[in-house]
Amino acid sequence: MIKQYIQQNTGVCLSQEAENKLEVYYRFLTEENAKYNLTAITERNEVYIKHFADSILGSIAIPQNATLCDVGSGAGFPSIPIAIARSDVRITIVDSLEKRVNFCKTLCNQIGVSAQFYHDRIEDFSKTNSERFDVAAARAVAPLSVLLEYLAQIVKLGGIVLAYKTDDDELASAQNACRTLGLRFEKAFRFVLPDDSKRCLLVFRKTASTPQKYPRGQNKPRKQPL
């Protein structure tokens, strides 16, 4: 069912190898979850829908052979399922908690997914990785205007910020952030997952360089959103 759903909604056909990797992913996630406290979702069908299928939906917006930076990746969502489904996508994982980064490293070694890993806050990571990636993505990280500030700096000119949201009701409040950060809202992809929950993928194009002072440190993006 998940394989059909992904193909119908993204055009991506999961190979048998990809399906096998997702199964190893599921087993490792549920086995290690108590140690790492990664997710409240552990039932097999729910993991496949709410984590795997949901993550892979983002591939619809990702160009061929893109470099993708996943900020606040947690248990590897959305980047690792995307890399499993799309072997052309090269992923980088950034998370502020070392145990999550270690989980992702061990997982990728087990399933043969190539990735780069950084235990870092995005405010610090951005200082040495400005305009490095074709795509920056985040799922369940922050309100939209805050999320855009975290992600804009690391995206190349002409690249995209990909925000995983439930709907597009934050767009109006993020207009100033877009203007300030050199982003232009481009498109919303709307999906209904097999469990009837909704997913909205918001795509922002980087049309101008982001001023070097962004993202701001000391938690200012959350305390004083653009």
Coordinates of C-alpha atoms in Angstrom, one line a residue:
M1 CA 0.0 0.0 0.0
I2 CA 2.8 2.4 0.9
K3 CA 4.7 1.6 -2.2
Q4 CA 1.6 2.4 -4.4
Y5 CA 0.9 5.5 -2.5
I6 CA 4.4 6.9 -2.9
Q7 CA 4.4 6.1 -6.6
Q8 CA 1.0 7.7 -7.2
N9 CA 1.8 10.8 -5.4
T10 CA 5.5 11.4 -6.2
G11 CA 6.3 9.2 -9.2
V12 CA 9.0 7.5 -7.2
C13 CA 8.9 3.7 -7.5
L14 CA 10.5 2.0 -4.5
S15 CA 12.9 -0.8 -5.5
Q16 CA 13.0 -4.0 -3.6
E17 CA 16.3 -2.9 -2.1
A18 CA 14.7 0.4 -0.9
E19 CA 11.8 -1.6 0.7
N20 CA 14.3 -3.8 2.4
K21 CA 16.2 -0.8 3.8
L22 CA 13.0 0.7 5.1
E23 CA 12.2 -2.5 6.9
V24 CA 15.6 -2.5 8.6
Y25 CA 15.0 1.2 9.4
Y26 CA 11.7 0.3 11.1
R27 CA 13.2 -2.5 13.1
F28 CA 16.2 -0.4 14.2
L29 CA 14.0 2.6 15.1
T30 CA 11.7 0.5 17.3
E31 CA 14.5 -1.4 18.9
E32 CA 16.5 1.7 19.8
N33 CA 13.7 4.1 20.5
A34 CA 13.7 3.6 24.3
K35 CA 17.5 4.5 24.4
Y36 CA 17.3 7.5 22.2
N37 CA 13.7 8.7 22.8
L38 CA 13.1 9.4 19.1
T39 CA 9.4 9.0 18.5
A40 CA 6.1 8.3 20.1
I41 CA 5.1 6.4 16.9
T42 CA 6.2 2.8 17.0
E43 CA 3.4 0.7 15.5
R44 CA 4.5 -0.6 12.1
N45 CA 1.8 0.8 9.9
E46 CA 2.0 4.2 11.6
V47 CA 5.7 4.4 11.2
Y48 CA 5.4 3.5 7.5
I49 CA 2.7 6.2 7.0
K50 CA 3.6 9.0 9.3
H51 CA 7.4 8.8 9.0
F52 CA 8.4 6.9 5.9
A53 CA 5.7 7.8 3.3
D54 CA 5.4 11.3 4.8
S55 CA 9.1 12.0 4.5
I56 CA 9.3 10.6 0.9
L57 CA 6.6 13.0 -0.3
G58 CA 9.2 15.7 -0.2
S59 CA 11.0 14.1 -3.1
I60 CA 8.4 15.6 -5.4
A61 CA 10.1 19.0 -4.9
I62 CA 13.7 17.9 -4.9
P63 CA 15.7 18.2 -8.2
Q64 CA 17.7 15.3 -9.6
N65 CA 21.2 14.9 -8.0
A66 CA 20.4 17.5 -5.4
T67 CA 22.3 18.1 -2.2
L68 CA 19.8 18.1 0.7
C69 CA 20.4 19.4 4.3
D70 CA 18.0 18.1 6.9
V71 CA 18.0 20.4 9.9
G72 CA 16.7 19.0 13.2
S73 CA 16.6 15.6 11.7
G74 CA 15.9 13.7 14.9
A75 CA 15.5 10.0 13.8
G76 CA 16.4 10.9 10.2
F77 CA 13.2 12.3 8.9
P78 CA 12.8 13.4 6.2
S79 CA 16.3 12.9 4.8
I80 CA 17.0 9.2 5.3
P81 CA 13.7 7.9 3.8
I82 CA 14.3 10.3 0.8
A83 CA 17.8 9.0 0.3
I84 CA 16.5 5.4 0.5
A85 CA 13.9 6.2 -2.2
R86 CA 16.1 8.5 -4.3
S87 CA 19.7 7.3 -4.4
D88 CA 20.6 10.4 -6.5
V89 CA 20.0 12.7 -3.5
R90 CA 23.0 13.4 -1.3
I91 CA 22.1 14.1 2.2
T92 CA 23.5 16.0 5.2
I93 CA 22.0 15.7 8.7
V94 CA 22.3 18.4 11.3
D95 CA 20.9 18.0 14.8
S96 CA 21.7 19.7 18.1
L97 CA 21.5 16.5 20.1
E98 CA 24.5 14.2 19.8
K99 CA 22.5 11.0 20.5
R100 CA 20.2 11.6 17.5
V101 CA 23.2 12.2 15.3
N102 CA 24.7 8.9 16.6
F103 CA 21.5 7.1 15.9
C104 CA 21.4 8.3 12.3
K105 CA 25.1 7.4 11.8
T106 CA 24.6 3.9 13.0
L107 CA 21.4 3.5 10.9
C108 CA 23.0 4.7 7.7
N109 CA 26.0 2.4 8.2
Q110 CA 23.6 -0.5 8.6
I111 CA 21.5 0.2 5.5
G112 CA 24.3 1.5 3.3
V113 CA 23.1 5.1 2.9
S114 CA 25.9 7.7 2.4
A115 CA 25.5 10.9 4.4
Q116 CA 27.3 13.6 6.2
F117 CA 26.5 14.2 9.9
Y118 CA 26.9 17.3 12.1
H119 CA 26.2 17.6 15.8
D120 CA 25.6 21.4 15.8
R121 CA 23.1 24.1 16.2
I122 CA 21.9 25.5 12.9
E123 CA 23.0 29.0 14.0
D124 CA 26.6 27.9 14.2
F125 CA 26.5 25.4 11.3
S126 CA 25.3 28.2 9.0
K127 CA 28.4 30.3 9.6
T128 CA 30.6 27.9 7.7
N129 CA 28.0 26.5 5.3
S130 CA 26.5 29.5 3.7
E131 CA 24.9 28.8 0.3
R132 CA 26.1 25.2 0.2
F133 CA 23.0 23.1 -0.5
D134 CA 20.4 22.8 -3.3
V135 CA 17.7 22.1 -0.7
A136 CA 17.3 22.7 3.0
A137 CA 14.4 20.8 4.6
A138 CA 12.9 20.5 8.1
R139 CA 10.0 18.6 9.5
A140 CA 8.3 19.4 12.9
V141 CA 11.0 21.8 13.9
A142 CA 9.5 25.4 14.4
P143 CA 6.8 27.9 13.3
L144 CA 7.3 28.8 9.6
S145 CA 8.9 32.3 10.0
V146 CA 11.4 30.8 12.5
L147 CA 12.0 27.8 10.2
L148 CA 12.8 30.0 7.2
E149 CA 15.3 31.9 9.2
Y150 CA 17.0 28.7 10.3
L151 CA 17.2 27.3 6.7
A152 CA 17.7 30.2 4.3
Q153 CA 21.4 30.9 4.8
I154 CA 22.6 27.4 3.9
V155 CA 20.7 27.3 0.6
K156 CA 22.3 28.2 -2.7
L157 CA 21.0 31.0 -4.8
G158 CA 18.3 29.4 -6.9
G159 CA 17.9 26.6 -4.4
I160 CA 14.9 25.8 -2.3
V161 CA 13.7 25.7 1.3
L162 CA 11.3 22.8 1.9
A163 CA 9.0 23.1 4.9
Y164 CA 6.9 20.2 6.0
K165 CA 3.6 21.5 7.4
T166 CA 0.0 20.4 8.0
D167 CA -1.4 23.3 6.0
D168 CA -0.5 26.7 4.6
D169 CA -2.1 28.9 7.2
E170 CA 1.3 30.3 8.4
L171 CA 2.1 31.8 4.9
A172 CA 0.7 35.2 5.6
S173 CA 2.7 35.6 8.8
A174 CA 5.9 34.6 7.1
Q175 CA 5.9 37.2 4.4
N176 CA 8.3 39.6 6.2
A177 CA 10.7 36.7 6.8
C178 CA 10.7 35.8 3.1
R179 CA 11.5 39.4 2.1
T180 CA 14.2 39.7 4.8
L181 CA 15.9 36.4 3.9
G182 CA 15.8 36.6 0.1
L183 CA 13.1 33.9 -0.3
R184 CA 10.0 33.8 -2.5
F185 CA 7.1 31.4 -1.9
E186 CA 6.8 29.2 -4.9
K187 CA 4.4 26.4 -4.4
A188 CA 2.4 24.3 -1.9
F189 CA 2.1 20.5 -2.5
R190 CA -1.0 19.2 -0.6
F191 CA -1.4 15.5 0.2
V192 CA -3.7 13.2 2.2
L193 CA -1.8 10.4 3.8
P194 CA -3.2 6.8 3.8
D195 CA -4.4 7.4 7.4
D196 CA -6.4 10.5 6.2
S197 CA -4.0 12.9 7.9
K198 CA -2.9 16.0 5.9
R199 CA 0.5 17.1 4.7
C200 CA 1.4 20.4 3.0
L201 CA 4.9 20.9 1.6
L202 CA 5.7 24.5 1.2
V203 CA 8.5 25.4 -1.3
F204 CA 10.4 28.6 -1.1
R205 CA 12.9 29.7 -3.8
K206 CA 16.0 31.6 -2.8
T207 CA 16.2 34.6 -5.1
A208 CA 18.7 36.7 -3.2
S209 CA 21.6 36.1 -0.8
T210 CA 20.5 36.0 2.8
P211 CA 22.1 38.7 5.0
Q212 CA 25.0 37.2 7.0
K213 CA 23.5 38.0 10.4
Y214 CA 20.8 35.3 9.8
P215 CA 20.1 33.0 11.5
R216 CA 20.5 35.0 14.7
G217 CA 21.9 33.3 17.7
Q218 CA 20.8 33.2 21.4
N219 CA 17.4 31.7 20.3
K220 CA 16.3 35.1 18.9
P221 CA 14.5 33.5 15.9
R222 CA 12.0 32.1 18.3
K223 CA 11.9 35.0 20.8
Q224 CA 11.7 37.7 18.1
P225 CA 10.4 36.1 14.9
L226 CA 10.9 38.1 11.7

